[in-house]
Short mmCIF file of C-alpha atoms in Angstrom, two decimals:
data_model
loop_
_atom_site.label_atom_id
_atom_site.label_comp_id
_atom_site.label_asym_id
_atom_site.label_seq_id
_atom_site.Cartn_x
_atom_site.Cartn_y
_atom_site.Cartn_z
CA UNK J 1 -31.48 24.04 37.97
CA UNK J 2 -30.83 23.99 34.22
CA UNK J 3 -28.79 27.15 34.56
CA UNK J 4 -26.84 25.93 37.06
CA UNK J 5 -25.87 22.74 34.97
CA UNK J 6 -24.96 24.62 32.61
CA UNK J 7 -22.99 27.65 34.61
CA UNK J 8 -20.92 24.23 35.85
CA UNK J 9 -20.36 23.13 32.49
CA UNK J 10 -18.98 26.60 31.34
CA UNK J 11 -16.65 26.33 34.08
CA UNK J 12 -14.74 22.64 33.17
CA UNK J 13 -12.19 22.97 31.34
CA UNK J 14 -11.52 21.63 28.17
CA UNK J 15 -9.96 18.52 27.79
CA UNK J 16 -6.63 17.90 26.98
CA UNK J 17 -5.46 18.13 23.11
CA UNK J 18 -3.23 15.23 22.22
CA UNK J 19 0.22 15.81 22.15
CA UNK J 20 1.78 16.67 18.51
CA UNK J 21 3.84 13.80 17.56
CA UNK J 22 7.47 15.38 16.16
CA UNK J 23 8.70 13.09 13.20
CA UNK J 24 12.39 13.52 12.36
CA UNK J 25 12.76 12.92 8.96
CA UNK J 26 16.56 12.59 7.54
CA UNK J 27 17.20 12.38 3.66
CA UNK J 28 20.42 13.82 2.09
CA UNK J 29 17.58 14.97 -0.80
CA UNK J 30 16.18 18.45 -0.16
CA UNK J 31 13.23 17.33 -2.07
CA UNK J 32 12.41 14.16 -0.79
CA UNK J 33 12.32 15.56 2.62
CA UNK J 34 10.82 18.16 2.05
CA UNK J 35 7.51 16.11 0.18
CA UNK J 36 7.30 14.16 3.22
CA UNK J 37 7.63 16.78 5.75
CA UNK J 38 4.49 18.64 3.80
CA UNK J 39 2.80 15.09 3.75
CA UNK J 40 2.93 14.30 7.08
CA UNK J 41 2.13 18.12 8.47
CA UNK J 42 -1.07 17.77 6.20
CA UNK J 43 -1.67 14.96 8.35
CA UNK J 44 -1.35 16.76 11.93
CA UNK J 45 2.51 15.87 12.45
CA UNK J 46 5.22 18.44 13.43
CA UNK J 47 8.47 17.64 11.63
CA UNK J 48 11.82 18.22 11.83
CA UNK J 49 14.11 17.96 8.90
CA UNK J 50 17.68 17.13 8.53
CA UNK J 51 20.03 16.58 5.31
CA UNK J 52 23.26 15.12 7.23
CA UNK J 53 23.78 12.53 10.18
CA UNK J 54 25.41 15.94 12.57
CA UNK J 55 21.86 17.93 11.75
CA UNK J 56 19.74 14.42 12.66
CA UNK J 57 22.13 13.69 15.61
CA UNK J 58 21.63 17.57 17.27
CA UNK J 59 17.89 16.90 17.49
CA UNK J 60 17.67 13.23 19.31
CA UNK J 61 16.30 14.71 22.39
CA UNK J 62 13.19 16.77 20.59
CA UNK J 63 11.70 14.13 18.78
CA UNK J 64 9.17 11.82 18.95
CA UNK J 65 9.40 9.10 15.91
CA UNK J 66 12.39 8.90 13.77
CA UNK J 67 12.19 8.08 9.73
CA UNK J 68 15.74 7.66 8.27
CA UNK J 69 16.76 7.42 4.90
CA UNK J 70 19.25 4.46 4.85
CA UNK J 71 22.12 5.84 2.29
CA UNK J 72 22.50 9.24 2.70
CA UNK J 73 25.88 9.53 0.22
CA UNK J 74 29.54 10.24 1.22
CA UNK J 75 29.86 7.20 3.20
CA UNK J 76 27.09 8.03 5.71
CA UNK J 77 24.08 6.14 6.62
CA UNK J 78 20.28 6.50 8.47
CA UNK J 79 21.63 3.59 10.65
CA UNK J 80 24.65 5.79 12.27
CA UNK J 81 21.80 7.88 13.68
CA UNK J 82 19.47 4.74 14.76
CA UNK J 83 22.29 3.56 16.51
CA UNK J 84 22.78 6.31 18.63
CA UNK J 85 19.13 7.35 19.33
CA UNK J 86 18.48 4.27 20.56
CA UNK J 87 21.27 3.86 22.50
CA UNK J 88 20.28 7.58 23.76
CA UNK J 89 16.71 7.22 23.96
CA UNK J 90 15.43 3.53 23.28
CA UNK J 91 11.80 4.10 23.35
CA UNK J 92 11.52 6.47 20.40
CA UNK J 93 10.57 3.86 17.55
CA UNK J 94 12.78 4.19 14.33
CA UNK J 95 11.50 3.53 10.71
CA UNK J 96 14.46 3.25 8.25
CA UNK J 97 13.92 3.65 4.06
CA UNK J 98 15.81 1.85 1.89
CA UNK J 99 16.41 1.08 -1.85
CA UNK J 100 17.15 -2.45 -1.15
CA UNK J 101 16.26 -5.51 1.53
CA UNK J 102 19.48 -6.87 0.68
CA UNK J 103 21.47 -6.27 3.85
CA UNK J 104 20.06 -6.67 7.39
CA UNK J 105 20.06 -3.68 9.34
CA UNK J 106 21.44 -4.81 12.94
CA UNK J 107 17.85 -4.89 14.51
CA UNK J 108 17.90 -1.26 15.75
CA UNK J 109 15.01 -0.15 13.30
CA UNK J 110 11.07 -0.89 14.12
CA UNK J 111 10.05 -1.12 10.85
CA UNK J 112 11.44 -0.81 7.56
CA UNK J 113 9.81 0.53 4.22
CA UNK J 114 11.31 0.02 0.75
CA UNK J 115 11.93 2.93 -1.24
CA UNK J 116 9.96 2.48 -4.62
CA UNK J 117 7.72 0.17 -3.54
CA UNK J 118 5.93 1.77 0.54
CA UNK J 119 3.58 4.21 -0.83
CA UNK J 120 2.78 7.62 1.66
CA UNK J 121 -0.06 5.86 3.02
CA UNK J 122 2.26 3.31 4.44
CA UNK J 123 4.75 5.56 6.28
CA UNK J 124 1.66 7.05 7.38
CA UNK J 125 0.40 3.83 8.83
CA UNK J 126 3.49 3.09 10.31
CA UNK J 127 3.28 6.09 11.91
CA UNK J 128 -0.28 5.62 13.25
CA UNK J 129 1.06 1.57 14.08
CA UNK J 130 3.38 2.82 16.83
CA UNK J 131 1.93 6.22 17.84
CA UNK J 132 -0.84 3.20 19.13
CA UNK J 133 2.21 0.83 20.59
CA UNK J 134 3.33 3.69 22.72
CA UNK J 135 0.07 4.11 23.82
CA UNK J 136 0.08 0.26 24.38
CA UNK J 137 -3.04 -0.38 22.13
CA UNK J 138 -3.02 -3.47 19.61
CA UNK J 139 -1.51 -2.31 16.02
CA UNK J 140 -3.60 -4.24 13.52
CA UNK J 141 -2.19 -4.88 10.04
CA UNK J 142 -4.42 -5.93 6.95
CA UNK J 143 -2.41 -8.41 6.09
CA UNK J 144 -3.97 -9.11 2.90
CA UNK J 145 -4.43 -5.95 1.58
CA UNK J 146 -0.84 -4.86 1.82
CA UNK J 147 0.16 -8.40 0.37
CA UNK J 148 -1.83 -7.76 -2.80
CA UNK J 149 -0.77 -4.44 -3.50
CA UNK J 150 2.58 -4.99 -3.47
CA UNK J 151 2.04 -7.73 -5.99
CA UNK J 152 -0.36 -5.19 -7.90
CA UNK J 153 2.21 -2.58 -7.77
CA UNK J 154 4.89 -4.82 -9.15
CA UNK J 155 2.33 -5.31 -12.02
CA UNK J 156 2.02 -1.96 -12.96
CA UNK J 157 -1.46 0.54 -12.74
CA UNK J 158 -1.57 0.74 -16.00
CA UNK J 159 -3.02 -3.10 -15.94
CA UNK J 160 -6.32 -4.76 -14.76
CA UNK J 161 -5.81 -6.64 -11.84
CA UNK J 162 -7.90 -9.26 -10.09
CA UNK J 163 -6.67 -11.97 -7.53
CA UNK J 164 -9.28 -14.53 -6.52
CA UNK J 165 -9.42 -17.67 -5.05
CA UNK J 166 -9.61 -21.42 -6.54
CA UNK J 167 -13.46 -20.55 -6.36
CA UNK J 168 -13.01 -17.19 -8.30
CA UNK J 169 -14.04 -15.26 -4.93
CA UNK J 170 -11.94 -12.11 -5.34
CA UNK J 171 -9.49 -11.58 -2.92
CA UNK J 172 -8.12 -8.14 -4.32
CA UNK J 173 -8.54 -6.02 -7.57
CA UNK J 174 -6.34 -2.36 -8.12
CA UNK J 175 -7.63 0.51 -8.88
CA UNK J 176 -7.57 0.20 -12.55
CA UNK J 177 -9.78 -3.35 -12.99
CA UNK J 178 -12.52 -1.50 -10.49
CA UNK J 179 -12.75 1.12 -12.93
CA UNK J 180 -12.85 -0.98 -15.58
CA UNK J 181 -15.65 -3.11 -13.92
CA UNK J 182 -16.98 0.09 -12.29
CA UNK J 183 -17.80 -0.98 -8.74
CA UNK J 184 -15.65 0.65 -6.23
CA UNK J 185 -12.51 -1.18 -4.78
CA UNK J 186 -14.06 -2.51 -1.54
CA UNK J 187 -17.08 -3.57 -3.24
CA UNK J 188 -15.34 -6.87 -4.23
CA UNK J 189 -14.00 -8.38 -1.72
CA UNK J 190 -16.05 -11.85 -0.94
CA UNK J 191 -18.28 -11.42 -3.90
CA UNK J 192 -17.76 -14.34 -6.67
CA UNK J 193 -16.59 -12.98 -10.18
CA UNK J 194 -19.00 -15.57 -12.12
CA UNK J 195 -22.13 -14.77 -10.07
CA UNK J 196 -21.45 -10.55 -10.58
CA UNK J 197 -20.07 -10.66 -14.09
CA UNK J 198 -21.91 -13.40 -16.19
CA UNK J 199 -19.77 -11.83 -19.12
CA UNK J 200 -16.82 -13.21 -17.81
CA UNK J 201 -17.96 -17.24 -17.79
CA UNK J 202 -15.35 -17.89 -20.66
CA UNK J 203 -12.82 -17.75 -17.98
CA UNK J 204 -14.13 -20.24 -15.42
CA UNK J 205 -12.72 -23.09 -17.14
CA UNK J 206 -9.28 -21.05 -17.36
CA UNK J 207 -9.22 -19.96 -13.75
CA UNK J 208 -10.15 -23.47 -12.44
CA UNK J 209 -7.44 -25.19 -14.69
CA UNK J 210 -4.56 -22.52 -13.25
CA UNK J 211 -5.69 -22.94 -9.31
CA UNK J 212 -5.68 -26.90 -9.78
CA UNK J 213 -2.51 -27.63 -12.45
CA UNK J 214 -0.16 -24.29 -11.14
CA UNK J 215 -0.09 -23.27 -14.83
CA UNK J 216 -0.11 -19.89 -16.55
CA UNK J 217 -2.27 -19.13 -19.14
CA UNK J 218 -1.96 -16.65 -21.77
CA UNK J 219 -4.58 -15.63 -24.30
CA UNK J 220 -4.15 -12.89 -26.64
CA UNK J 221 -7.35 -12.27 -28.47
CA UNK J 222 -9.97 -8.75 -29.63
CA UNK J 223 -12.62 -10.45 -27.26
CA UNK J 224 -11.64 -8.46 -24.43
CA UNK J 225 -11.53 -9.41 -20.77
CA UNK J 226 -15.77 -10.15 -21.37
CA UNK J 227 -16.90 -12.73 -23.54
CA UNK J 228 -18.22 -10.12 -25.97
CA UNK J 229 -16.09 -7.12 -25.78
CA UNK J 230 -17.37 -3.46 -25.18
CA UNK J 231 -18.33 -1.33 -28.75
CA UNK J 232 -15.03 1.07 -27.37
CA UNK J 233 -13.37 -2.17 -27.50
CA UNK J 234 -14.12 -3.81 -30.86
CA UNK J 235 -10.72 -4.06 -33.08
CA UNK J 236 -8.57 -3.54 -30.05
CA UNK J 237 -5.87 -6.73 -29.01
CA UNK J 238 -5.85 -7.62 -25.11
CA UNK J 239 -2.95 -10.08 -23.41
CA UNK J 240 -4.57 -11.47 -20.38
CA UNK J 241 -2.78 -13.45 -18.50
CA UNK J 242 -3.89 -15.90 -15.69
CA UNK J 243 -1.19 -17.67 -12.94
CA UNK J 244 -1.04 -18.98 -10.00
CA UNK J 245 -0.75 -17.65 -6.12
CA UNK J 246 -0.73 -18.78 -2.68
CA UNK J 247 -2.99 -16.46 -0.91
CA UNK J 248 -1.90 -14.56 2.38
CA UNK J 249 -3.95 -17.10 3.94
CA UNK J 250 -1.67 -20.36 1.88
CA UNK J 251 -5.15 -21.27 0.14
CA UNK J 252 -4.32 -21.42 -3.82
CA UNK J 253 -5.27 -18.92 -6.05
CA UNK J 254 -4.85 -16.99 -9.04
CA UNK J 255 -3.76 -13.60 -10.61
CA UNK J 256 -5.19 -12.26 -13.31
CA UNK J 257 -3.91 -9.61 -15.06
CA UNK J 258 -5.39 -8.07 -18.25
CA UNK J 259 -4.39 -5.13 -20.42
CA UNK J 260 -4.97 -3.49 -24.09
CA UNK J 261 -1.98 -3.98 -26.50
CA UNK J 262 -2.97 -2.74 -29.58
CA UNK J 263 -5.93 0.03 -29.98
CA UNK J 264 -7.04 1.43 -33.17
CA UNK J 265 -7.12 4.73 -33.60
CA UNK J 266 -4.14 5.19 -31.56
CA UNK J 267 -2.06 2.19 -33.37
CA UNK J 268 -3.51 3.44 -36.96
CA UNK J 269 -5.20 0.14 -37.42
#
């Protein structure tokens, strides 16, 4: 009986592989397209690459997702092509990079990513967002942690940053301030900076006044972010700077940023 089971099982065949989603991808910059093109093949997408609106035009019908570069020099632009693909196929979704939100688009794009500013990862969840609308599954968005990282990005990743709420319950920290309070990124969310970090009580006071008055405050002093700074610290000058935020949710909170100005050893101090 088990043999035969298992003679039947032999004998199904194997289901289906998904279907390889093409990606055009149009930039009048060799390099640009071709970074993205080895990006997203890393990432199990076939590409096809084009430098001018005639090479993007002559492959409408073998695509699957479009992702046009809005200025593409000479007087031509991503849009020319959007236009016409959806006009020639409307139900391939279009993603359009830009340099600039300044000037509306017409409405033929699905989504739009600013040059500069959309990391990989979020052309890559775009992608993933309406491969799952096609499929007519719900695209979920974490609203909060995109909002924050654009505002940590802004910053810069050379500088701590922490966002909590009027509570001090973090709502975000980057990469850097993780490190620096070695936990791992995720580990923060929820907790309450005062209860994990009794070092950092100085600022309660600080981050209390800025979530109830909408003040910045600025201190500039060799404690450090802690109360008592860290022996790699001692001598060093820090500007930390605390403002505040409305929250993705509209709750108040604050920002607070934090990097070394002056180190000695490396300032000669």
């Amino acid at each position: 009986m088990a043999d035969e089971i298992h003679e039947n099982l032999m004998e199904m065949p194997a289901p289906p592989k998904p279907a390889v989603v093409r990606v055009l991808l149009l930039d009048d910059d060799p390099a640009n397209v071709f970074l993205r093109a080895a990006i997203l093949r890393q990432h199990g997408y076939d590409c096809v690459m084009a430098g001018t609106v005639e090479e993007a035009n002559a492959e409408l019908d073998n695509i699957d997702v479009a992702v046009l570069d809005y200025h593409l020099g000479h007087g031509k632009f991503g849009t020319e092509v959007a236009a016409k693909l959806r006009q020639k196929r409307p139900e391939v979704p279009i993603i359009i990079l830009s340099a600039t939100l300044e000037r509306r688009f017409g409405g033929v794009e699905d989504m739009h990513l600013l040059k500069g500013y959309s990391s990989v990862e979020d052309l890559l969840s775009a992608l993933r967002g309406l491969e799952a609308k096609r499929r007519g599954e719900p695209v979920v968005v974490d609203a909060r942690e995109f909002f924050y990282s654009r505002i940590a990005m802004a910053i810069g990743a050379d500088v701590l940053v922490q966002i909590v709420d009027a509570d001090a319950n973090w709502q975000y920290v980057n990469e850097a301030a993780a490190d620096y309070l070695e936990q791992p990124k995720e580990w923060f969310f929820g907790r309450n900076l005062f209860q994990e970090f009794p070092a950092m009580r100085d600022w309660r006071d600080v981050l209390h006044a800025v979530a109830t008055t909408r003040e910045t405050y600025i201190d500039r002093t060799r404690r450090g972010l802690m109360a008592v700074p860290r022996e790699t610290e001692r001598g060093s000058t820090w500007s930390v700077l605390a403002f505040p935020i409305s929250l993705h949710d509209q709750r108040t909170g604050v920002v607070l940023t934090s990097r070394v100005l002056e180190q000695p050893g490396i300032f000669g101090q």
